[in-house]
Steps between C-alpha positions, in 0.01 A plus 500: 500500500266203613647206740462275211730722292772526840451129518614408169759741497655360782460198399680533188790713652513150782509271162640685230824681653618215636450288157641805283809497752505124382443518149779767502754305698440211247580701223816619654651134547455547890256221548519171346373214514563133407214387340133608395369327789728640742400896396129410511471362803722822671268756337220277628619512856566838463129585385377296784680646748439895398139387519538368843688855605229689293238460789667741700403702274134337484282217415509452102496234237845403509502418862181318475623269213861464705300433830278220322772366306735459851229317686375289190858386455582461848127278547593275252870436593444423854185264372767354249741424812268413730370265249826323459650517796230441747192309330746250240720413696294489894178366350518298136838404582384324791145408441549409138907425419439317232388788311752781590797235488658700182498867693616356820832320544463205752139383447551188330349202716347729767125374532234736608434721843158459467431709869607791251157480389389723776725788386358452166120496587572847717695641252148470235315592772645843488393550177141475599547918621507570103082355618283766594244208594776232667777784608448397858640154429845652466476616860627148610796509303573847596424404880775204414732711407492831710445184852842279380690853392442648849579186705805404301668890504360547846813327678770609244356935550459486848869361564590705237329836551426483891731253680828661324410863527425423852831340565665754269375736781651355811824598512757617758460861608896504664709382165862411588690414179887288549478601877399893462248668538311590167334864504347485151371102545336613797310849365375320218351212717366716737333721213392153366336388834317826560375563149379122497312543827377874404372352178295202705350783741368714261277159399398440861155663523466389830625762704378859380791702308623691753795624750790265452291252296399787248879634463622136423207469274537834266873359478376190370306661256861664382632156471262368304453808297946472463443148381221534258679786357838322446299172369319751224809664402661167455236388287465880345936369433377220271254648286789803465722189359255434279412843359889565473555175310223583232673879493789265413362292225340806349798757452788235491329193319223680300624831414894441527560755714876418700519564806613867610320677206 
């Protein structure tokens, strides 16, 4: 039997057990549903998420048209939002009230920001990278952007992401807790302290790897290798959620299946 002959096969047995299971449940007054609209648009989830699942099986048609589809869909929402909650309301609705006045409440009598011109004429100038011949004009724009992004998050991430984590890490190594001494408090801050410094030592390049310094540094390599690994399985957690809540919508939703069968 050829791959191409394997592939279909499998495909149909992905596609067509399921839907038999479907049809069959139907038919038996299992599954119903309350209107027209409401049954096509489960068995259209359905298809699109069995072609989704049937990569793991590998790359075919279905997958392809589910893959476009999701990213077509998802392009032209966010343009859609962004649209109408960022350019209406930040840029016509300041630069030129008069005409948005019926989509946004609280326009009436506001006269025109013209300095919102600026905005504007970089926003256009962006579209000059569709150019092949003037692409390089959209540099400024982008050199606006990435420049005013970097200095306005720069305060907010580094009190955020270096001056907390730093004072998360100076704590008390002898805990006391109402008046007695507390044997757990102070493991875990010691364990804290020395995984923290470990971790910084096995950066320090400065002093060769070795002795004392190398011990502390193979531990930090532990630490970080502890951390990454919890921070993947946490992650590795959500996308288990998600699998488990399309499992869901399949057996109980699609195919009627109660729970415990």
């Amino acid at each position: 039997m050829s791959a191409k002959a394997k592939k279909v096969i499998a495909l149909c047995f992905i596609f067509g057990l399921p839907a038999l299971i479907g049809i069959v449940q139907i038919l038996r007054g299992a599954v119903q549903y309350d209107s027209f609209a409401k049954a096509l648009g489960t068995w259209y989830a359905a298809f699109l998420t069995l072609a989704i699942i049937s990569f793991l099986y590998d790359d075919n048609p279905f997958y392809r048209f589910a893959e476009a589809l999701f990213i077509g869909v998802s392009a032209a929402y966010w343009m859609v939002i962004g649209v109408w909650t960022v350019l209406v309301p930040n840029l016509f609705g300041r630069l030129t009230p008069w005409l948005v006045k019926g989509l946004i409440e609280g326009l009436e009598g506001q006269s025109p920001r013209w300095a919102y011109i600026i905005p504007l004429v970089l926003g256009i100038l962006l579209l000059m990278r569709l150019s092949r011949k003037y692409g390089w004009i959209s540099r400024w724009s982008l050199a606006f952007i990435v420049g005013t992004t970097a200095g306005l998050n720069f305060v907010q991430y580094f009190i955020s992401d270096f001056m907390e984590q730093v004072r998360g890490s100076m704590v008390p190594l002898i805990v006391f807790e109402g008046g007695s001494f507390s044997l757990w408090g102070t493991f875990s801050n010691i364990v804290l302290f020395l995984g923290v410094l470990c971790g910084l030592i096995y950066f320090f390049f400065s002093v060769e790897h070795k002795g004392v310094f190398g011990v502390a540094s193979r531990i930090g390599i532990w630490i970080l290798m502890i951390s990454f690994g919890a921070s993947f399985g946490f992650t590795v957690m959500g996308r288990i959620a998600l699998l488990v809540g399309r499992m869901e919508f399949l057996l109980y939703d699609w195919l009627g299946l109660a729970p415990g069968m």
